[in-house]
JSON list of C-alpha atoms in Angstrom, two decimals:
[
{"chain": "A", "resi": 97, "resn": "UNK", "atom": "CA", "xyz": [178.04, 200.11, 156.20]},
{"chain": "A", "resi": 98, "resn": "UNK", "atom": "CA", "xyz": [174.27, 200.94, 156.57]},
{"chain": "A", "resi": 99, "resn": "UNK", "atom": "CA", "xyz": [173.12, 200.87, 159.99]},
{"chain": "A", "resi": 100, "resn": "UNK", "atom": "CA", "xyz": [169.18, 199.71, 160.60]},
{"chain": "A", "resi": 101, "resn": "UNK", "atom": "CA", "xyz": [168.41, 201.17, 164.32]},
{"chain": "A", "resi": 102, "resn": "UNK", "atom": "CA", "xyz": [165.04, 199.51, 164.25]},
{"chain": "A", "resi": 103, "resn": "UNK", "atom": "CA", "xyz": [166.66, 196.39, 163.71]},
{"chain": "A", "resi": 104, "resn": "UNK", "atom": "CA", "xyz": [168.96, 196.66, 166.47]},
{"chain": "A", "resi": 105, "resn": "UNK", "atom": "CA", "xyz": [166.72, 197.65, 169.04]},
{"chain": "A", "resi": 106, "resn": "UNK", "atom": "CA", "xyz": [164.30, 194.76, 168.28]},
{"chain": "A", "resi": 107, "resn": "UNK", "atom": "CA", "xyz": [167.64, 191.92, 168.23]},
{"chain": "A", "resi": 108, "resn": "UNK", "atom": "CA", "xyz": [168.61, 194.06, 171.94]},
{"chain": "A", "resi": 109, "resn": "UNK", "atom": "CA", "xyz": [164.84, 193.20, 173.32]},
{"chain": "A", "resi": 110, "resn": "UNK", "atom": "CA", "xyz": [164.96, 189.39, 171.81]},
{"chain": "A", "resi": 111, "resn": "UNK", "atom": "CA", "xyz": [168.60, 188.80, 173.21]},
{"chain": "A", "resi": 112, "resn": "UNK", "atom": "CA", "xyz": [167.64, 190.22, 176.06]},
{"chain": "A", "resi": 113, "resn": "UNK", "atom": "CA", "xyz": [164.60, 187.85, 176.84]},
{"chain": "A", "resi": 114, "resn": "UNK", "atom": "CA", "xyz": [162.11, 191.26, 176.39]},
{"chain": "A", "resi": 115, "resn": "UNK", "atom": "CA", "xyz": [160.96, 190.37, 173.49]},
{"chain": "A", "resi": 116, "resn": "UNK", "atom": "CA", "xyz": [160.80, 187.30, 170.91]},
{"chain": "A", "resi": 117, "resn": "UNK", "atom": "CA", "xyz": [161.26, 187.03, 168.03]},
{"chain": "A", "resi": 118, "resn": "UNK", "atom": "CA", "xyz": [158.12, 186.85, 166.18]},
{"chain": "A", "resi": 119, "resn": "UNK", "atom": "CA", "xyz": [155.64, 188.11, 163.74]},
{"chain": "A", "resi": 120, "resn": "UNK", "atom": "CA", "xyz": [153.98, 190.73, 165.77]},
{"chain": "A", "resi": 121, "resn": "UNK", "atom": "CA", "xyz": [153.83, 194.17, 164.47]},
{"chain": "A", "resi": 122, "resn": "UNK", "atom": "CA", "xyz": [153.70, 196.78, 166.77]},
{"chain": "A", "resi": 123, "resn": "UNK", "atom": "CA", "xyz": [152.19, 199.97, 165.35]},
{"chain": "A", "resi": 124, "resn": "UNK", "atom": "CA", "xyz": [154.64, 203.17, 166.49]},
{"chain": "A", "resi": 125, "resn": "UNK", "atom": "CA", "xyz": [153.11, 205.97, 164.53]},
{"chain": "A", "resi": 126, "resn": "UNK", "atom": "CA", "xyz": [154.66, 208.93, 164.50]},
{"chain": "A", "resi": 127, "resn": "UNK", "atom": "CA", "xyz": [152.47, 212.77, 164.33]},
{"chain": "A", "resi": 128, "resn": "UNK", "atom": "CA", "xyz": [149.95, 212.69, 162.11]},
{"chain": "A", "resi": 129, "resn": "UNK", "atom": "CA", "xyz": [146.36, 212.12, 161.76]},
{"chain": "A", "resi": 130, "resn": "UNK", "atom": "CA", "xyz": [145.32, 208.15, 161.00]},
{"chain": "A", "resi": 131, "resn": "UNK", "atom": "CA", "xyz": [142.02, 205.77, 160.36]},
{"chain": "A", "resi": 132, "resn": "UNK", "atom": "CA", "xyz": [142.23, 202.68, 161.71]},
{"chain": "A", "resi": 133, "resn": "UNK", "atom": "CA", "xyz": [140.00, 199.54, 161.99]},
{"chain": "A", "resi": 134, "resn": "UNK", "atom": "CA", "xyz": [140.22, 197.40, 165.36]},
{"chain": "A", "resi": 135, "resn": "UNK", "atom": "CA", "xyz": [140.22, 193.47, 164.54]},
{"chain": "A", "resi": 136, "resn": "UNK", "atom": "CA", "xyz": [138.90, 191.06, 167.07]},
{"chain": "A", "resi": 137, "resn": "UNK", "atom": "CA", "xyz": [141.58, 188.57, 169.03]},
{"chain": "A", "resi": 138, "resn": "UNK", "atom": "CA", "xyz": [140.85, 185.26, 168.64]},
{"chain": "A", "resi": 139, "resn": "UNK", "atom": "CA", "xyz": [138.38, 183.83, 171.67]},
{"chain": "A", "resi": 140, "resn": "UNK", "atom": "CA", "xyz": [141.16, 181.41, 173.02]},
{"chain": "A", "resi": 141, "resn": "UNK", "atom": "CA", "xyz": [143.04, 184.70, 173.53]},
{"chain": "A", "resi": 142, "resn": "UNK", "atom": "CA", "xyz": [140.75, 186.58, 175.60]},
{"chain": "A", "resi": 143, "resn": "UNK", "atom": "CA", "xyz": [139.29, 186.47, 179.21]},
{"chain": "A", "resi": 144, "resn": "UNK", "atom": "CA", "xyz": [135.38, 187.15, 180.58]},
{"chain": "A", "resi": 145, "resn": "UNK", "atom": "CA", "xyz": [134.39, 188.72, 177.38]},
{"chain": "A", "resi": 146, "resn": "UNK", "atom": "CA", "xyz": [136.61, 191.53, 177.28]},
{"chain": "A", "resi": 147, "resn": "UNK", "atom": "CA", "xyz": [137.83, 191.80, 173.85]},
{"chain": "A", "resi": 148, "resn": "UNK", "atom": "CA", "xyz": [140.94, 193.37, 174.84]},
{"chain": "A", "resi": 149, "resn": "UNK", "atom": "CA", "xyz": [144.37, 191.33, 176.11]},
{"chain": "A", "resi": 150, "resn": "UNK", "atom": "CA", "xyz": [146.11, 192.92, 179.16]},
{"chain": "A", "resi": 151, "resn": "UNK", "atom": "CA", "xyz": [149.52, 192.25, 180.30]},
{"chain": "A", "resi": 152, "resn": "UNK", "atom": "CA", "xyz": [150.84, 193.59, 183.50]},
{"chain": "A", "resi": 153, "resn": "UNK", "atom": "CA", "xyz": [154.40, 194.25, 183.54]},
{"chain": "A", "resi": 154, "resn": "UNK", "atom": "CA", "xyz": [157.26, 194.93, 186.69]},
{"chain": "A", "resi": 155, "resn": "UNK", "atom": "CA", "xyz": [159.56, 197.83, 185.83]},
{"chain": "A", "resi": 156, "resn": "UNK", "atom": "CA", "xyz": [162.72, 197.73, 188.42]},
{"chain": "A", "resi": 157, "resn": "UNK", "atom": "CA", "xyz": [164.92, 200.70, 187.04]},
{"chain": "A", "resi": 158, "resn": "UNK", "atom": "CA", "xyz": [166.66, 200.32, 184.14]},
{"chain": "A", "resi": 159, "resn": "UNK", "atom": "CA", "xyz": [166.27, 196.60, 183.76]},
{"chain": "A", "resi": 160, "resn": "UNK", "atom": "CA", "xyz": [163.94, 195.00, 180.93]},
{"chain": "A", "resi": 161, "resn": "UNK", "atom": "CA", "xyz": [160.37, 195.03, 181.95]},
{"chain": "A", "resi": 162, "resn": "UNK", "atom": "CA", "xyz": [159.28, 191.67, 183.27]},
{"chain": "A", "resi": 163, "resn": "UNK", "atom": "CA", "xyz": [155.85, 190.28, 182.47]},
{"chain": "A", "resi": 164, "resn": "UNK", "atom": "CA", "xyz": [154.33, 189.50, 186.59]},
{"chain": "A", "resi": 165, "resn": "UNK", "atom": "CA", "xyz": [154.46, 185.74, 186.80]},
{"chain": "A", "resi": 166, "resn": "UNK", "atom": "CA", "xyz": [151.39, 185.86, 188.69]},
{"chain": "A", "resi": 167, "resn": "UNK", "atom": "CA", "xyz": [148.97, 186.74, 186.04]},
{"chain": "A", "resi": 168, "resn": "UNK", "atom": "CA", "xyz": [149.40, 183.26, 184.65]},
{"chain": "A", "resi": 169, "resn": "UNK", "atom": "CA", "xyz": [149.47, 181.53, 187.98]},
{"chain": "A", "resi": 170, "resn": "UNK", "atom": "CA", "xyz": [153.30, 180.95, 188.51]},
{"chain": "A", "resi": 171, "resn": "UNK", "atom": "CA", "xyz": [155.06, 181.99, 191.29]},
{"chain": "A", "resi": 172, "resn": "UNK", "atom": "CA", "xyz": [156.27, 185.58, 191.27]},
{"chain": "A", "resi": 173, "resn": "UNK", "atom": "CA", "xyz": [158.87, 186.80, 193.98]},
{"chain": "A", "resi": 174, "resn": "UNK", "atom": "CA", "xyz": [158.34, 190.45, 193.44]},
{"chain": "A", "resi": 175, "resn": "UNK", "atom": "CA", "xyz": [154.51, 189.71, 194.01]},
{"chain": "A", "resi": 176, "resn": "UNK", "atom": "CA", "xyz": [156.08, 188.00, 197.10]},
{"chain": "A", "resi": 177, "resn": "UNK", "atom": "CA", "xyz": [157.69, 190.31, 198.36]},
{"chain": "A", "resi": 178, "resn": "UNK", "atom": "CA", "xyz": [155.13, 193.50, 197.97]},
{"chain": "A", "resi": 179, "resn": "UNK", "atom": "CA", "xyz": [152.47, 191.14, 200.18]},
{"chain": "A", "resi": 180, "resn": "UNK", "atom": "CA", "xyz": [155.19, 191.30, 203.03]},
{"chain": "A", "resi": 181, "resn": "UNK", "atom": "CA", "xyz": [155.91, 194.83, 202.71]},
{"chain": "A", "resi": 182, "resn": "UNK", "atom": "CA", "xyz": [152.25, 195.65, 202.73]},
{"chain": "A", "resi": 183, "resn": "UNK", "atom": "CA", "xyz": [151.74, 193.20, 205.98]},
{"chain": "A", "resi": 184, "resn": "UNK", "atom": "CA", "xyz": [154.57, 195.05, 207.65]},
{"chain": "A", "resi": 185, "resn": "UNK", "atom": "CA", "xyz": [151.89, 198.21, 207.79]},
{"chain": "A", "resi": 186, "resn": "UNK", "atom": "CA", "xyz": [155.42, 200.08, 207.79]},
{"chain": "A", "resi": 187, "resn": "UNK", "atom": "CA", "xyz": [155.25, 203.52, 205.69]},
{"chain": "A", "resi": 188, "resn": "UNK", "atom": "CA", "xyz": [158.61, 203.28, 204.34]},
{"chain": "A", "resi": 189, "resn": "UNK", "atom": "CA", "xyz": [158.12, 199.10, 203.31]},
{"chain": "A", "resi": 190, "resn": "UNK", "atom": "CA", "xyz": [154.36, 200.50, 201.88]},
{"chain": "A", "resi": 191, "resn": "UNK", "atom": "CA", "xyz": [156.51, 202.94, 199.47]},
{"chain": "A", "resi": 192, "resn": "UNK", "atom": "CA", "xyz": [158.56, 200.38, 198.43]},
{"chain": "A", "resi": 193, "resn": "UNK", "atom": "CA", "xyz": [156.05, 198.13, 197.73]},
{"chain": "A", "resi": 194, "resn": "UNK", "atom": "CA", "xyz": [154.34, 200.68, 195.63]},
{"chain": "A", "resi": 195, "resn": "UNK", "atom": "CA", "xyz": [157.47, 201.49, 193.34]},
{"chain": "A", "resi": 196, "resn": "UNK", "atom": "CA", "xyz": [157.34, 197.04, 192.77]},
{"chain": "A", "resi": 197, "resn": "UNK", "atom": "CA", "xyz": [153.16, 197.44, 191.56]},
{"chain": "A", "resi": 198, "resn": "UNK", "atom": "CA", "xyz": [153.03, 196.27, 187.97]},
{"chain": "A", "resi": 199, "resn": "UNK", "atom": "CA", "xyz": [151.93, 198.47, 185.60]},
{"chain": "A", "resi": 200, "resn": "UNK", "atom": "CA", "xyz": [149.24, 197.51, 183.07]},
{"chain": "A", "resi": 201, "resn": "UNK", "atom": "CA", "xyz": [149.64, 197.42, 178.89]},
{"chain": "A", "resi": 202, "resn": "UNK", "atom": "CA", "xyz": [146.44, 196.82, 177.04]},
{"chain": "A", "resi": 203, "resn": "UNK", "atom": "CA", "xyz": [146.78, 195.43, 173.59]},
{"chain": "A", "resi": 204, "resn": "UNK", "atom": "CA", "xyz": [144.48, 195.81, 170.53]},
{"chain": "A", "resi": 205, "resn": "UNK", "atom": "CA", "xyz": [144.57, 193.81, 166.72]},
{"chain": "A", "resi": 206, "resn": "UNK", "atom": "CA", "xyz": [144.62, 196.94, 164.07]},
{"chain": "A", "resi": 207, "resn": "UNK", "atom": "CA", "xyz": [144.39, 197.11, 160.29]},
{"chain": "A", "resi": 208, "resn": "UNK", "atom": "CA", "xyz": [145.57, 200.82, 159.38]},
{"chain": "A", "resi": 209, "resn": "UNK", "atom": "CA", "xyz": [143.70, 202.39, 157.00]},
{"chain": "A", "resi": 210, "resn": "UNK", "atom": "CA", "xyz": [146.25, 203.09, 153.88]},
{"chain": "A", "resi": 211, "resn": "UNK", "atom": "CA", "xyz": [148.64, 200.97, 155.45]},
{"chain": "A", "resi": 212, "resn": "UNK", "atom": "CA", "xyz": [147.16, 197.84, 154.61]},
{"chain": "A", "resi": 213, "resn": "UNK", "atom": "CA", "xyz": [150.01, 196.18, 152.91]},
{"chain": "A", "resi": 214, "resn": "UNK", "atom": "CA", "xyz": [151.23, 196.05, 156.52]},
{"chain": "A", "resi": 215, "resn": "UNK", "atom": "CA", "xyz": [148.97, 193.87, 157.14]},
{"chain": "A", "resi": 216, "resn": "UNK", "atom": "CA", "xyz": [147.72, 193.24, 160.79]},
{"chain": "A", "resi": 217, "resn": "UNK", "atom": "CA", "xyz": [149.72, 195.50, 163.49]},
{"chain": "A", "resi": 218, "resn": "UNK", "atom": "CA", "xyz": [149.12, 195.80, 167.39]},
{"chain": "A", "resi": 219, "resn": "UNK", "atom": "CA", "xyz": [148.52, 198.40, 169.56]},
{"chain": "A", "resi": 220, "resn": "UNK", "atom": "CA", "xyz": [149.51, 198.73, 173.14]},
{"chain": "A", "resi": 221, "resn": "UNK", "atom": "CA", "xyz": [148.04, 201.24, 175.14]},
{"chain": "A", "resi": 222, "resn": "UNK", "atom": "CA", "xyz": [148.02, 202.42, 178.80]},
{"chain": "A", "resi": 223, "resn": "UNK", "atom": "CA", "xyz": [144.75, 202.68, 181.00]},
{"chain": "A", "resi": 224, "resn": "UNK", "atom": "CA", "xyz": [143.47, 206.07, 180.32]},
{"chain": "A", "resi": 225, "resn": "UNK", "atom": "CA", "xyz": [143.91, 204.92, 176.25]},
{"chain": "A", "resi": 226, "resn": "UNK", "atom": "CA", "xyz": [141.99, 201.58, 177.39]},
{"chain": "A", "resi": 227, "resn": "UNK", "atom": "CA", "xyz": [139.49, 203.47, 179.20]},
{"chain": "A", "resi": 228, "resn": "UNK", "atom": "CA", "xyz": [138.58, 205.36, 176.28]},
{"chain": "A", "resi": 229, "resn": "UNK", "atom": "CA", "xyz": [138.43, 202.29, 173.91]},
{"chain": "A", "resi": 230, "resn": "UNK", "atom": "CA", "xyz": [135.50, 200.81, 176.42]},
{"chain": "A", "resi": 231, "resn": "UNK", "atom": "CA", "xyz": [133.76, 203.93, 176.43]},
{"chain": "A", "resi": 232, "resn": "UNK", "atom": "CA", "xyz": [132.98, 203.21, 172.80]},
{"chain": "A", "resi": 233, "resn": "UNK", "atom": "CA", "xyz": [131.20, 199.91, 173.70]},
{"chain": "A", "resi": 234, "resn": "UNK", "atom": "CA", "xyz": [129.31, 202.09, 176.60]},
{"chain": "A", "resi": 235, "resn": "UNK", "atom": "CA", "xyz": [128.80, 205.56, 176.03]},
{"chain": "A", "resi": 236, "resn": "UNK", "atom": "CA", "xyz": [125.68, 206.23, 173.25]},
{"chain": "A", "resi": 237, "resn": "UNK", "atom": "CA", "xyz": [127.71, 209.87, 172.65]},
{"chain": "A", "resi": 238, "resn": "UNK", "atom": "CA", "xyz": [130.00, 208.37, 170.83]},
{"chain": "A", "resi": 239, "resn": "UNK", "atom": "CA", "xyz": [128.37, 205.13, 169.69]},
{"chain": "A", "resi": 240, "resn": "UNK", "atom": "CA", "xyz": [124.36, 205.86, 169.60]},
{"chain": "A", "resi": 241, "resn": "UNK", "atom": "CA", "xyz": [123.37, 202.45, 168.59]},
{"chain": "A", "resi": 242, "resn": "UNK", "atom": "CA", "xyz": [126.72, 200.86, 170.74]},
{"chain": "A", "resi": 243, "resn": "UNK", "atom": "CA", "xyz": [127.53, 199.11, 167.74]},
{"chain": "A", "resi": 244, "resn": "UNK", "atom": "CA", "xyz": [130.19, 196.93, 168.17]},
{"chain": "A", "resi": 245, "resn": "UNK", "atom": "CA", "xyz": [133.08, 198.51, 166.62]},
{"chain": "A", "resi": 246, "resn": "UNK", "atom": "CA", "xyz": [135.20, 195.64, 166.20]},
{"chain": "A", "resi": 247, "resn": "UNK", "atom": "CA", "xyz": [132.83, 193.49, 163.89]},
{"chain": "A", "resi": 248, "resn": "UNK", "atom": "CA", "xyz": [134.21, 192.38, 160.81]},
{"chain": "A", "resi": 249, "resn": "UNK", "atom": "CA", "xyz": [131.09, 193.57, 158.74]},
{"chain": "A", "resi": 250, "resn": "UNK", "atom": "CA", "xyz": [129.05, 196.15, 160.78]},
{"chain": "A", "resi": 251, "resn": "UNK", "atom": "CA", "xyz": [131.81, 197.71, 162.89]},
{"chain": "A", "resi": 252, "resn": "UNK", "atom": "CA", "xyz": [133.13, 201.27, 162.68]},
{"chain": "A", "resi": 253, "resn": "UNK", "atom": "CA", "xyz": [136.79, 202.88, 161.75]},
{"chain": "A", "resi": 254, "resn": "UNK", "atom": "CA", "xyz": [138.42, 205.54, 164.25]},
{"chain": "A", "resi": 255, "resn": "UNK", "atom": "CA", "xyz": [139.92, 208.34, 163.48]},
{"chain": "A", "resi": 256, "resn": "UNK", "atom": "CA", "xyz": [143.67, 209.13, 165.63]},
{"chain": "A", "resi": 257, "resn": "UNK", "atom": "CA", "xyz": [145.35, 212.36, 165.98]},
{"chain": "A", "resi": 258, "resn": "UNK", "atom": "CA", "xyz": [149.01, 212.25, 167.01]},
{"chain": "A", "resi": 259, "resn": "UNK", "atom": "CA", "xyz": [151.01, 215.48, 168.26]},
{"chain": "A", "resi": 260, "resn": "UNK", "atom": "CA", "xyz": [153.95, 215.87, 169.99]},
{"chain": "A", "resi": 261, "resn": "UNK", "atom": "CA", "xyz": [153.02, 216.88, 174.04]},
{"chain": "A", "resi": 262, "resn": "UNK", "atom": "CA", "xyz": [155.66, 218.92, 174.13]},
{"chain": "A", "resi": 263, "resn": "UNK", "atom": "CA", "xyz": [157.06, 216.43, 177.04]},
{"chain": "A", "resi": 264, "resn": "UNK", "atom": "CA", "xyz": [159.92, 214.21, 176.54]},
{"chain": "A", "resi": 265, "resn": "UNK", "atom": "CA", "xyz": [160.95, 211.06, 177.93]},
{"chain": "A", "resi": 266, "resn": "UNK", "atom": "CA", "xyz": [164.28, 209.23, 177.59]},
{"chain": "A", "resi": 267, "resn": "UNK", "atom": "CA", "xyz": [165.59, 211.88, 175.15]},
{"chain": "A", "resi": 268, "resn": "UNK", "atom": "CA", "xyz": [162.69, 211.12, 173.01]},
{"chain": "A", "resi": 269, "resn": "UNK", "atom": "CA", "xyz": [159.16, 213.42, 172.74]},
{"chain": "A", "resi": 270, "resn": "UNK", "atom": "CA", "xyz": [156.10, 212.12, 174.11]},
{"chain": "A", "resi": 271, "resn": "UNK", "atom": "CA", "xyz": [152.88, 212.20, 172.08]},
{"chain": "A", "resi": 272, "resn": "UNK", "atom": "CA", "xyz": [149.27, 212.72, 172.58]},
{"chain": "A", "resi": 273, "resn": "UNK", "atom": "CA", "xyz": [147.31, 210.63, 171.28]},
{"chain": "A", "resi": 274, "resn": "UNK", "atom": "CA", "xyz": [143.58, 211.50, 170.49]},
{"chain": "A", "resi": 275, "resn": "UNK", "atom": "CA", "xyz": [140.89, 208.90, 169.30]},
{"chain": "A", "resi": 276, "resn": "UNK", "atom": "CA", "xyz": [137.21, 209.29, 167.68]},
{"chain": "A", "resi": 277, "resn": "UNK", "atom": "CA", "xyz": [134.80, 206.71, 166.83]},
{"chain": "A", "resi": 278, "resn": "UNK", "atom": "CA", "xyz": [133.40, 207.31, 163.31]},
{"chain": "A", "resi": 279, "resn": "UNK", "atom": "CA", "xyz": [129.53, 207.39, 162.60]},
{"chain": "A", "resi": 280, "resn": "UNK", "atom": "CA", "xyz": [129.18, 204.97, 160.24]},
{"chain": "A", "resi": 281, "resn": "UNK", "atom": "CA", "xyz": [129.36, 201.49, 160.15]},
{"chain": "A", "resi": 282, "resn": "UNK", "atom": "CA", "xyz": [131.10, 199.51, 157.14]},
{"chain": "A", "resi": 283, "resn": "UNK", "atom": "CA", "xyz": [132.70, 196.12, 156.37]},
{"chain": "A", "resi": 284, "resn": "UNK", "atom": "CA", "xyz": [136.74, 195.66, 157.21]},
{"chain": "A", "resi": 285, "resn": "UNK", "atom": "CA", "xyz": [137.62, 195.29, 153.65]},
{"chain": "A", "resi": 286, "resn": "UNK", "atom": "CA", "xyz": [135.01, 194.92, 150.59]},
{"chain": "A", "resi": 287, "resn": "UNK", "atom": "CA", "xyz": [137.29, 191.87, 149.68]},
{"chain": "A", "resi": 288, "resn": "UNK", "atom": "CA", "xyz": [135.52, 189.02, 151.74]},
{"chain": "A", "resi": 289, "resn": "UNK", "atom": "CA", "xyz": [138.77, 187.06, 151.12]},
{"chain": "A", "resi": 290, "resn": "UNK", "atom": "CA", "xyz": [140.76, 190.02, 151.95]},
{"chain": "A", "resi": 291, "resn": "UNK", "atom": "CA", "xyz": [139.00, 190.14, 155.52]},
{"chain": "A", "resi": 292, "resn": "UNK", "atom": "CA", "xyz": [138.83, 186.83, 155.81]},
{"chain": "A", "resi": 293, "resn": "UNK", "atom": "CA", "xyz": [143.26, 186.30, 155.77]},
{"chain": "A", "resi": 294, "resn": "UNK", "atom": "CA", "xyz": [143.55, 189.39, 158.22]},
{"chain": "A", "resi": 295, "resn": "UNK", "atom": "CA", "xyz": [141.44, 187.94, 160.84]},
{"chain": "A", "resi": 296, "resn": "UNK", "atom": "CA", "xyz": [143.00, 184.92, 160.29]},
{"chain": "A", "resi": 297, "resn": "UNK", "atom": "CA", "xyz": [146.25, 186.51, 160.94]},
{"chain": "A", "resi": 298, "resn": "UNK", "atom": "CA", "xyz": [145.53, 188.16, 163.95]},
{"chain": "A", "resi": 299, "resn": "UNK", "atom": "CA", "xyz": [148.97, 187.47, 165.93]},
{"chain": "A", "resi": 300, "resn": "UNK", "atom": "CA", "xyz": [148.92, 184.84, 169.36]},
{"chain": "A", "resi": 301, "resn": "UNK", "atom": "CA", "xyz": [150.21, 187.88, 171.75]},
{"chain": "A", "resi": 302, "resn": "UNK", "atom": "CA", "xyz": [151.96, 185.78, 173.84]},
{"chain": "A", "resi": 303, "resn": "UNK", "atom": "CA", "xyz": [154.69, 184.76, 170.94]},
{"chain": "A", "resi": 304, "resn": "UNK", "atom": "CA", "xyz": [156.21, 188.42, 171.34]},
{"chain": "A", "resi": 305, "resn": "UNK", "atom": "CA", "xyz": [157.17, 188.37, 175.27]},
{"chain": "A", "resi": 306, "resn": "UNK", "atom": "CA", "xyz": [159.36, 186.16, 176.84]},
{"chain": "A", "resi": 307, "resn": "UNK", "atom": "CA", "xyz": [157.98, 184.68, 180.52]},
{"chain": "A", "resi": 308, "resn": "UNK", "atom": "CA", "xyz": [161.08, 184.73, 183.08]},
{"chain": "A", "resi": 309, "resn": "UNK", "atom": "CA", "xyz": [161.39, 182.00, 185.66]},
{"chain": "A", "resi": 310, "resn": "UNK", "atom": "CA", "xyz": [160.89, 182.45, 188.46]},
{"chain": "A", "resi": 311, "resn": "UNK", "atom": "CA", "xyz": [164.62, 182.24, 189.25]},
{"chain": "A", "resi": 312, "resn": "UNK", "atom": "CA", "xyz": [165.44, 184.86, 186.56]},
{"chain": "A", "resi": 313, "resn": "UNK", "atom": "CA", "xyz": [162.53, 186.95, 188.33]},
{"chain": "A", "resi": 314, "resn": "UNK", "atom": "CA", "xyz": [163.85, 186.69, 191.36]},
{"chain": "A", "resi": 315, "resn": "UNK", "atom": "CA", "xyz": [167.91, 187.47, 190.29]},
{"chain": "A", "resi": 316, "resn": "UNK", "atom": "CA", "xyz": [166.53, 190.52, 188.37]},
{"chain": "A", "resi": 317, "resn": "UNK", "atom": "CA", "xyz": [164.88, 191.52, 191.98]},
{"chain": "A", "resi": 318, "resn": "UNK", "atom": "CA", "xyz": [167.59, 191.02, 193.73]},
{"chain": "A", "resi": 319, "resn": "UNK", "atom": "CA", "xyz": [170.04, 193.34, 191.12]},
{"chain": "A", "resi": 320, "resn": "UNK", "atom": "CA", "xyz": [167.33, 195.63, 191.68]},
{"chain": "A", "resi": 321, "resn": "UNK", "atom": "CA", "xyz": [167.15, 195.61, 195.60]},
{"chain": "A", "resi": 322, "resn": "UNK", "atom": "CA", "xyz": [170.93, 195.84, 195.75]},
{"chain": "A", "resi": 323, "resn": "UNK", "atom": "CA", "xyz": [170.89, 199.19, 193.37]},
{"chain": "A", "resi": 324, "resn": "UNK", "atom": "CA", "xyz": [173.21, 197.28, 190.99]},
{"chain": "A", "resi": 325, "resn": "UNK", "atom": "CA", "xyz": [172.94, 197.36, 187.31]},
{"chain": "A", "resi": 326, "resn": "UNK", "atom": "CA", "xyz": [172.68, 194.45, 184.88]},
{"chain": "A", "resi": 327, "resn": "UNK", "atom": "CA", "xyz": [176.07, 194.34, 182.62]}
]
């Protein structure tokens, strides 16, 4: 019987609330050198004129990630709890409360150049990734005329260099990732039509992660406090 591990990781994370099922595409490359084209979220998606999404995420041990609750304004026991371990000006509760901060993923629409019959893929990055992808609205090295890069007609490709780090995490090798804005601006496809049904298909972000309640939130914190682990 042929085995398809991709396909049994992704039915692990949608069984176990992690993930949904959905149409997103996450782009995973592996080392390599790339060109890709960043595609603007829809405006609904997007907050204060960033044109990035950001999620923040708990991590308690080896239990799924949890989106935070309080980034949509629901109640969040783990948010809970860190303001009384904070208020308790207690070193030891201040530690804790540190290992319970969320942790931020940034998320960017990508066509991949040579990869197009994928279609539209995402991109989630950390904050030193993020911090790079403002610099190229900002910083007139990289972007003299701070063009914006994600227009559909006048933006600019990037070029991505992936290597192994030589680290490894989970059994797995952790890769550098290294991005450059091109110099010249060009259109996202030469197709208008073909442009036209990507941006269009720009996933809703929100249909790949599963929001707990805040009873599920709070069990998961509880396994967690109690150094148990999930069956």
């Amino acid at each position: 019987m042929a085995v398809n591990l991709e396909s049994i990781r992704k039915r692990a994370l949608e069984l176990s609330g992690q993930r949904k099922t959905s149409s997103v595409q996450l782009w995973k490359p592996g080392a390599g050198e790339y060109t890709i084209r960043a595609i603007p979220w829809k405006p609904t998606q997007l907050v204060d004129g960033i044109p990035f999404i950001e999620r923040r995420f708990y991590y308690l041990g080896d239990l799924p990630r949890i989106l935070a609750p309080s980034q949509f304004g629901k109640p969040d026991p783990i948010a809970a709890l860190m303001s009384k371990l904070y208020s308790t000006r207690n070193a030891d509760d201040r530690e804790m409360a540190k290992k319970l901060q969320p942790k931020m993923t940034a998320y960017m629409a990508i066509v991949v150049r040579g990869e197009e019959d994928k279609n539209v893929q995402v991109y989630g990055f950390n904050k030193f990734v993020y911090q790079r992808f403002l610099s190229f609205f900002t910083n007139q090295a990289v972007n003299p005329d701070l063009v914006d890069y994600m227009d559909p007609l006048e933006g600019i490709d990037m070029s991505v260099a992936v290597k192994p780090s030589g680290k490894v995490y989970n059994g797995k090798p952790v890769m550098d990732f290294t991005f450059d804005l091109g110099r010249r601006s060009s259109k996202l496809s030469n197709d208008p039509a073909q442009a036209q049904k990507w941006i269009d298909s720009v996933p809703n972000l929100d249909d790949m992660f599963t929001q707990k309640t805040e009873k599920e939130v709070e069990s998961a914190l509880n396994i967690w406090l109690s150094g148990g682990v999930e069956a």
